Amino acid sequence: MPAIDTSIDIAAAPSRVWSVLTDFAAYPEWNPFITRIAGLPVVGGRLVVTIQPPGRKAMMFRPIVLAATPEVELRWRGRLLMPGLFDGEHVFRISPDGDGCRLDHGEVFTGLLSGLLGGTLPATRRGFVAMNEALKARAESLAVPAPGSSVKSS
């Protein structure tokens, strides 16, 4: 069963990483791999996801959210045509780690056609890594004001 497993350490709180990960409207601003998501991160909800693996054509699919535990896990399953033909279960797991956290990001592919995925796995993995790095940069750059500092609003 083909799978992709990636991880990255992020110098930001799990709440910040969760906020970036679930702000789907902002994905076009920063995400080089998942270029668009419509829908809400709620269990049982349907998303409309567009991915753009490096060097490949964009693909759209409509997964169902399987888990949406704030600051811990976002997971969905997408299918091609019918269950058992080609399924992908995509997961983001956030774990506290010192002053920051670790993001584990992966996908397991199952079904009759999953064995034909071989040629696209390297590009898809590069897309996961690029997304991880972009998420890290965004979460770390959205600094929280230091205690005692004031933020003016207009």
JSON list of C-alpha atoms in Angstrom, two decimals:
[
{"chain": "A", "resi": 1, "resn": "MET", "atom": "CA", "xyz": [0.00, 0.00, 0.00]},
{"chain": "A", "resi": 2, "resn": "PRO", "atom": "CA", "xyz": [1.69, 3.24, -1.15]},
{"chain": "A", "resi": 3, "resn": "ALA", "atom": "CA", "xyz": [2.14, 5.95, 1.46]},
{"chain": "A", "resi": 4, "resn": "ILE", "atom": "CA", "xyz": [3.78, 9.33, 1.96]},
{"chain": "A", "resi": 5, "resn": "ASP", "atom": "CA", "xyz": [5.06, 10.35, 5.39]},
{"chain": "A", "resi": 6, "resn": "THR", "atom": "CA", "xyz": [6.64, 13.73, 6.08]},
{"chain": "A", "resi": 7, "resn": "SER", "atom": "CA", "xyz": [7.25, 15.82, 9.19]},
{"chain": "A", "resi": 8, "resn": "ILE", "atom": "CA", "xyz": [8.60, 19.22, 10.16]},
{"chain": "A", "resi": 9, "resn": "ASP", "atom": "CA", "xyz": [9.40, 21.00, 13.42]},
{"chain": "A", "resi": 10, "resn": "ILE", "atom": "CA", "xyz": [7.71, 24.39, 13.76]},
{"chain": "A", "resi": 11, "resn": "ALA", "atom": "CA", "xyz": [8.67, 27.12, 16.24]},
{"chain": "A", "resi": 12, "resn": "ALA", "atom": "CA", "xyz": [5.05, 28.04, 16.92]},
{"chain": "A", "resi": 13, "resn": "ALA", "atom": "CA", "xyz": [2.33, 26.85, 19.26]},
{"chain": "A", "resi": 14, "resn": "PRO", "atom": "CA", "xyz": [-0.02, 24.08, 18.11]},
{"chain": "A", "resi": 15, "resn": "SER", "atom": "CA", "xyz": [-2.84, 26.66, 18.20]},
{"chain": "A", "resi": 16, "resn": "ARG", "atom": "CA", "xyz": [-0.99, 28.84, 15.65]},
{"chain": "A", "resi": 17, "resn": "VAL", "atom": "CA", "xyz": [-0.28, 25.89, 13.35]},
{"chain": "A", "resi": 18, "resn": "TRP", "atom": "CA", "xyz": [-3.92, 24.76, 13.60]},
{"chain": "A", "resi": 19, "resn": "SER", "atom": "CA", "xyz": [-5.07, 28.27, 12.77]},
{"chain": "A", "resi": 20, "resn": "VAL", "atom": "CA", "xyz": [-2.92, 28.41, 9.62]},
{"chain": "A", "resi": 21, "resn": "LEU", "atom": "CA", "xyz": [-3.85, 24.84, 8.62]},
{"chain": "A", "resi": 22, "resn": "THR", "atom": "CA", "xyz": [-7.61, 25.44, 8.90]},
{"chain": "A", "resi": 23, "resn": "ASP", "atom": "CA", "xyz": [-7.71, 28.95, 7.39]},
{"chain": "A", "resi": 24, "resn": "PHE", "atom": "CA", "xyz": [-8.67, 27.48, 4.03]},
{"chain": "A", "resi": 25, "resn": "ALA", "atom": "CA", "xyz": [-9.50, 30.87, 2.49]},
{"chain": "A", "resi": 26, "resn": "ALA", "atom": "CA", "xyz": [-5.84, 31.93, 2.85]},
{"chain": "A", "resi": 27, "resn": "TYR", "atom": "CA", "xyz": [-4.36, 28.84, 1.12]},
{"chain": "A", "resi": 28, "resn": "PRO", "atom": "CA", "xyz": [-3.88, 30.60, -2.25]},
{"chain": "A", "resi": 29, "resn": "GLU", "atom": "CA", "xyz": [-1.67, 33.16, -0.46]},
{"chain": "A", "resi": 30, "resn": "TRP", "atom": "CA", "xyz": [0.90, 30.70, 0.87]},
{"chain": "A", "resi": 31, "resn": "ASN", "atom": "CA", "xyz": [0.31, 27.05, -0.06]},
{"chain": "A", "resi": 32, "resn": "PRO", "atom": "CA", "xyz": [2.24, 25.81, -3.12]},
{"chain": "A", "resi": 33, "resn": "PHE", "atom": "CA", "xyz": [0.67, 22.32, -3.03]},
{"chain": "A", "resi": 34, "resn": "ILE", "atom": "CA", "xyz": [-2.93, 22.53, -1.83]},
{"chain": "A", "resi": 35, "resn": "THR", "atom": "CA", "xyz": [-3.83, 25.65, -3.74]},
{"chain": "A", "resi": 36, "resn": "ARG", "atom": "CA", "xyz": [-7.50, 25.79, -2.76]},
{"chain": "A", "resi": 37, "resn": "ILE", "atom": "CA", "xyz": [-9.88, 24.27, -0.22]},
{"chain": "A", "resi": 38, "resn": "ALA", "atom": "CA", "xyz": [-13.56, 25.06, 0.07]},
{"chain": "A", "resi": 39, "resn": "GLY", "atom": "CA", "xyz": [-15.63, 23.76, 2.96]},
{"chain": "A", "resi": 40, "resn": "LEU", "atom": "CA", "xyz": [-15.28, 23.56, 6.71]},
{"chain": "A", "resi": 41, "resn": "PRO", "atom": "CA", "xyz": [-13.01, 21.36, 8.84]},
{"chain": "A", "resi": 42, "resn": "VAL", "atom": "CA", "xyz": [-15.85, 19.49, 10.57]},
{"chain": "A", "resi": 43, "resn": "VAL", "atom": "CA", "xyz": [-16.24, 15.73, 10.87]},
{"chain": "A", "resi": 44, "resn": "GLY", "atom": "CA", "xyz": [-18.54, 14.43, 8.14]},
{"chain": "A", "resi": 45, "resn": "GLY", "atom": "CA", "xyz": [-18.18, 17.61, 6.10]},
{"chain": "A", "resi": 46, "resn": "ARG", "atom": "CA", "xyz": [-17.24, 17.53, 2.43]},
{"chain": "A", "resi": 47, "resn": "LEU", "atom": "CA", "xyz": [-14.34, 19.61, 1.17]},
{"chain": "A", "resi": 48, "resn": "VAL", "atom": "CA", "xyz": [-13.44, 20.62, -2.36]},
{"chain": "A", "resi": 49, "resn": "VAL", "atom": "CA", "xyz": [-9.64, 20.40, -2.60]},
{"chain": "A", "resi": 50, "resn": "THR", "atom": "CA", "xyz": [-7.34, 21.41, -5.46]},
{"chain": "A", "resi": 51, "resn": "ILE", "atom": "CA", "xyz": [-3.76, 20.14, -5.36]},
{"chain": "A", "resi": 52, "resn": "GLN", "atom": "CA", "xyz": [-0.86, 21.03, -7.66]},
{"chain": "A", "resi": 53, "resn": "PRO", "atom": "CA", "xyz": [2.04, 18.57, -7.32]},
{"chain": "A", "resi": 54, "resn": "PRO", "atom": "CA", "xyz": [5.30, 20.07, -8.65]},
{"chain": "A", "resi": 55, "resn": "GLY", "atom": "CA", "xyz": [5.56, 19.51, -12.40]},
{"chain": "A", "resi": 56, "resn": "ARG", "atom": "CA", "xyz": [2.06, 17.98, -12.61]},
{"chain": "A", "resi": 57, "resn": "LYS", "atom": "CA", "xyz": [-1.39, 19.18, -13.57]},
{"chain": "A", "resi": 58, "resn": "ALA", "atom": "CA", "xyz": [-3.73, 20.45, -10.88]},
{"chain": "A", "resi": 59, "resn": "MET", "atom": "CA", "xyz": [-6.29, 17.93, -9.61]},
{"chain": "A", "resi": 60, "resn": "MET", "atom": "CA", "xyz": [-9.54, 18.52, -7.78]},
{"chain": "A", "resi": 61, "resn": "PHE", "atom": "CA", "xyz": [-11.28, 16.07, -5.48]},
{"chain": "A", "resi": 62, "resn": "ARG", "atom": "CA", "xyz": [-14.05, 16.08, -2.88]},
{"chain": "A", "resi": 63, "resn": "PRO", "atom": "CA", "xyz": [-12.95, 14.31, 0.31]},
{"chain": "A", "resi": 64, "resn": "ILE", "atom": "CA", "xyz": [-14.95, 13.77, 3.50]},
{"chain": "A", "resi": 65, "resn": "VAL", "atom": "CA", "xyz": [-13.48, 15.01, 6.78]},
{"chain": "A", "resi": 66, "resn": "LEU", "atom": "CA", "xyz": [-12.82, 12.07, 9.12]},
{"chain": "A", "resi": 67, "resn": "ALA", "atom": "CA", "xyz": [-11.23, 13.96, 12.03]},
{"chain": "A", "resi": 68, "resn": "ALA", "atom": "CA", "xyz": [-10.98, 17.63, 12.99]},
{"chain": "A", "resi": 69, "resn": "THR", "atom": "CA", "xyz": [-9.59, 17.87, 16.51]},
{"chain": "A", "resi": 70, "resn": "PRO", "atom": "CA", "xyz": [-8.37, 21.44, 17.08]},
{"chain": "A", "resi": 71, "resn": "GLU", "atom": "CA", "xyz": [-4.60, 21.69, 17.60]},
{"chain": "A", "resi": 72, "resn": "VAL", "atom": "CA", "xyz": [-4.23, 17.91, 17.19]},
{"chain": "A", "resi": 73, "resn": "GLU", "atom": "CA", "xyz": [-5.45, 16.36, 13.91]},
{"chain": "A", "resi": 74, "resn": "LEU", "atom": "CA", "xyz": [-7.10, 17.09, 10.59]},
{"chain": "A", "resi": 75, "resn": "ARG", "atom": "CA", "xyz": [-7.81, 14.02, 8.44]},
{"chain": "A", "resi": 76, "resn": "TRP", "atom": "CA", "xyz": [-9.87, 13.37, 5.32]},
{"chain": "A", "resi": 77, "resn": "ARG", "atom": "CA", "xyz": [-10.53, 10.57, 2.81]},
{"chain": "A", "resi": 78, "resn": "GLY", "atom": "CA", "xyz": [-10.85, 11.13, -0.90]},
{"chain": "A", "resi": 79, "resn": "ARG", "atom": "CA", "xyz": [-12.05, 8.56, -3.39]},
{"chain": "A", "resi": 80, "resn": "LEU", "atom": "CA", "xyz": [-11.93, 8.10, -7.12]},
{"chain": "A", "resi": 81, "resn": "LEU", "atom": "CA", "xyz": [-15.37, 7.19, -8.48]},
{"chain": "A", "resi": 82, "resn": "MET", "atom": "CA", "xyz": [-16.28, 4.47, -5.95]},
{"chain": "A", "resi": 83, "resn": "PRO", "atom": "CA", "xyz": [-14.96, 3.05, -2.66]},
{"chain": "A", "resi": 84, "resn": "GLY", "atom": "CA", "xyz": [-12.14, 0.53, -3.10]},
{"chain": "A", "resi": 85, "resn": "LEU", "atom": "CA", "xyz": [-11.03, 1.71, -6.52]},
{"chain": "A", "resi": 86, "resn": "PHE", "atom": "CA", "xyz": [-8.56, 4.41, -5.42]},
{"chain": "A", "resi": 87, "resn": "ASP", "atom": "CA", "xyz": [-8.80, 5.92, -1.95]},
{"chain": "A", "resi": 88, "resn": "GLY", "atom": "CA", "xyz": [-6.46, 8.31, -0.20]},
{"chain": "A", "resi": 89, "resn": "GLU", "atom": "CA", "xyz": [-6.51, 9.11, 3.50]},
{"chain": "A", "resi": 90, "resn": "HIS", "atom": "CA", "xyz": [-4.70, 12.41, 4.12]},
{"chain": "A", "resi": 91, "resn": "VAL", "atom": "CA", "xyz": [-3.64, 13.38, 7.64]},
{"chain": "A", "resi": 92, "resn": "PHE", "atom": "CA", "xyz": [-2.08, 16.31, 9.46]},
{"chain": "A", "resi": 93, "resn": "ARG", "atom": "CA", "xyz": [-1.09, 15.64, 13.11]},
{"chain": "A", "resi": 94, "resn": "ILE", "atom": "CA", "xyz": [0.23, 18.35, 15.40]},
{"chain": "A", "resi": 95, "resn": "SER", "atom": "CA", "xyz": [2.21, 17.39, 18.51]},
{"chain": "A", "resi": 96, "resn": "PRO", "atom": "CA", "xyz": [3.59, 19.81, 21.12]},
{"chain": "A", "resi": 97, "resn": "ASP", "atom": "CA", "xyz": [7.38, 19.73, 21.14]},
{"chain": "A", "resi": 98, "resn": "GLY", "atom": "CA", "xyz": [9.29, 22.02, 23.51]},
{"chain": "A", "resi": 99, "resn": "ASP", "atom": "CA", "xyz": [8.47, 25.64, 22.71]},
{"chain": "A", "resi": 100, "resn": "GLY", "atom": "CA", "xyz": [6.89, 24.70, 19.38]},
{"chain": "A", "resi": 101, "resn": "CYS", "atom": "CA", "xyz": [5.40, 21.64, 17.76]},
{"chain": "A", "resi": 102, "resn": "ARG", "atom": "CA", "xyz": [5.91, 18.94, 15.20]},
{"chain": "A", "resi": 103, "resn": "LEU", "atom": "CA", "xyz": [3.69, 18.51, 12.17]},
{"chain": "A", "resi": 104, "resn": "ASP", "atom": "CA", "xyz": [3.35, 15.00, 10.76]},
{"chain": "A", "resi": 105, "resn": "HIS", "atom": "CA", "xyz": [1.78, 15.15, 7.31]},
{"chain": "A", "resi": 106, "resn": "GLY", "atom": "CA", "xyz": [1.02, 12.05, 5.30]},
{"chain": "A", "resi": 107, "resn": "GLU", "atom": "CA", "xyz": [-1.29, 10.04, 3.12]},
{"chain": "A", "resi": 108, "resn": "VAL", "atom": "CA", "xyz": [-2.00, 6.34, 2.66]},
{"chain": "A", "resi": 109, "resn": "PHE", "atom": "CA", "xyz": [-3.35, 5.17, -0.69]},
{"chain": "A", "resi": 110, "resn": "THR", "atom": "CA", "xyz": [-5.48, 2.04, -0.98]},
{"chain": "A", "resi": 111, "resn": "GLY", "atom": "CA", "xyz": [-7.70, 0.37, -3.54]},
{"chain": "A", "resi": 112, "resn": "LEU", "atom": "CA", "xyz": [-7.40, -1.59, -6.75]},
{"chain": "A", "resi": 113, "resn": "LEU", "atom": "CA", "xyz": [-5.69, 1.25, -8.66]},
{"chain": "A", "resi": 114, "resn": "SER", "atom": "CA", "xyz": [-3.33, 2.39, -5.88]},
{"chain": "A", "resi": 115, "resn": "GLY", "atom": "CA", "xyz": [-0.51, 0.29, -7.33]},
{"chain": "A", "resi": 116, "resn": "LEU", "atom": "CA", "xyz": [-0.55, 2.47, -10.45]},
{"chain": "A", "resi": 117, "resn": "LEU", "atom": "CA", "xyz": [0.38, 5.54, -8.40]},
{"chain": "A", "resi": 118, "resn": "GLY", "atom": "CA", "xyz": [4.13, 4.89, -8.46]},
{"chain": "A", "resi": 119, "resn": "GLY", "atom": "CA", "xyz": [5.11, 7.51, -11.04]},
{"chain": "A", "resi": 120, "resn": "THR", "atom": "CA", "xyz": [3.28, 10.33, -9.28]},
{"chain": "A", "resi": 121, "resn": "LEU", "atom": "CA", "xyz": [4.46, 9.61, -5.72]},
{"chain": "A", "resi": 122, "resn": "PRO", "atom": "CA", "xyz": [7.79, 11.51, -5.92]},
{"chain": "A", "resi": 123, "resn": "ALA", "atom": "CA", "xyz": [6.11, 14.72, -7.18]},
{"chain": "A", "resi": 124, "resn": "THR", "atom": "CA", "xyz": [3.34, 14.39, -4.61]},
{"chain": "A", "resi": 125, "resn": "ARG", "atom": "CA", "xyz": [5.89, 13.90, -1.83]},
{"chain": "A", "resi": 126, "resn": "ARG", "atom": "CA", "xyz": [7.75, 17.03, -2.99]},
{"chain": "A", "resi": 127, "resn": "GLY", "atom": "CA", "xyz": [4.42, 18.86, -2.81]},
{"chain": "A", "resi": 128, "resn": "PHE", "atom": "CA", "xyz": [3.89, 17.70, 0.79]},
{"chain": "A", "resi": 129, "resn": "VAL", "atom": "CA", "xyz": [7.39, 18.90, 1.75]},
{"chain": "A", "resi": 130, "resn": "ALA", "atom": "CA", "xyz": [6.87, 22.27, 0.01]},
{"chain": "A", "resi": 131, "resn": "MET", "atom": "CA", "xyz": [3.57, 22.72, 1.84]},
{"chain": "A", "resi": 132, "resn": "ASN", "atom": "CA", "xyz": [5.17, 21.81, 5.18]},
{"chain": "A", "resi": 133, "resn": "GLU", "atom": "CA", "xyz": [7.92, 24.38, 4.66]},
{"chain": "A", "resi": 134, "resn": "ALA", "atom": "CA", "xyz": [5.43, 27.08, 3.61]},
{"chain": "A", "resi": 135, "resn": "LEU", "atom": "CA", "xyz": [3.18, 26.32, 6.60]},
{"chain": "A", "resi": 136, "resn": "LYS", "atom": "CA", "xyz": [6.21, 26.53, 8.92]},
{"chain": "A", "resi": 137, "resn": "ALA", "atom": "CA", "xyz": [7.23, 29.90, 7.45]},
{"chain": "A", "resi": 138, "resn": "ARG", "atom": "CA", "xyz": [3.70, 31.29, 7.75]},
{"chain": "A", "resi": 139, "resn": "ALA", "atom": "CA", "xyz": [3.12, 30.03, 11.31]},
{"chain": "A", "resi": 140, "resn": "GLU", "atom": "CA", "xyz": [6.50, 31.27, 12.50]},
{"chain": "A", "resi": 141, "resn": "SER", "atom": "CA", "xyz": [6.10, 34.68, 10.83]},
{"chain": "A", "resi": 142, "resn": "LEU", "atom": "CA", "xyz": [2.70, 35.37, 12.37]},
{"chain": "A", "resi": 143, "resn": "ALA", "atom": "CA", "xyz": [4.29, 36.41, 15.64]},
{"chain": "A", "resi": 144, "resn": "VAL", "atom": "CA", "xyz": [2.22, 37.01, 18.73]},
{"chain": "A", "resi": 145, "resn": "PRO", "atom": "CA", "xyz": [3.02, 40.35, 20.45]},
{"chain": "A", "resi": 146, "resn": "ALA", "atom": "CA", "xyz": [5.36, 40.01, 23.41]},
{"chain": "A", "resi": 147, "resn": "PRO", "atom": "CA", "xyz": [3.79, 40.26, 26.89]},
{"chain": "A", "resi": 148, "resn": "GLY", "atom": "CA", "xyz": [3.45, 43.89, 27.95]},
{"chain": "A", "resi": 149, "resn": "SER", "atom": "CA", "xyz": [3.57, 45.27, 24.39]},
{"chain": "A", "resi": 150, "resn": "SER", "atom": "CA", "xyz": [0.58, 47.08, 23.00]},
{"chain": "A", "resi": 151, "resn": "VAL", "atom": "CA", "xyz": [-0.93, 46.71, 19.59]},
{"chain": "A", "resi": 152, "resn": "LYS", "atom": "CA", "xyz": [-2.71, 49.69, 18.11]},
{"chain": "A", "resi": 153, "resn": "SER", "atom": "CA", "xyz": [-5.77, 49.18, 15.99]},
{"chain": "A", "resi": 154, "resn": "SER", "atom": "CA", "xyz": [-7.32, 51.72, 13.71]}
]
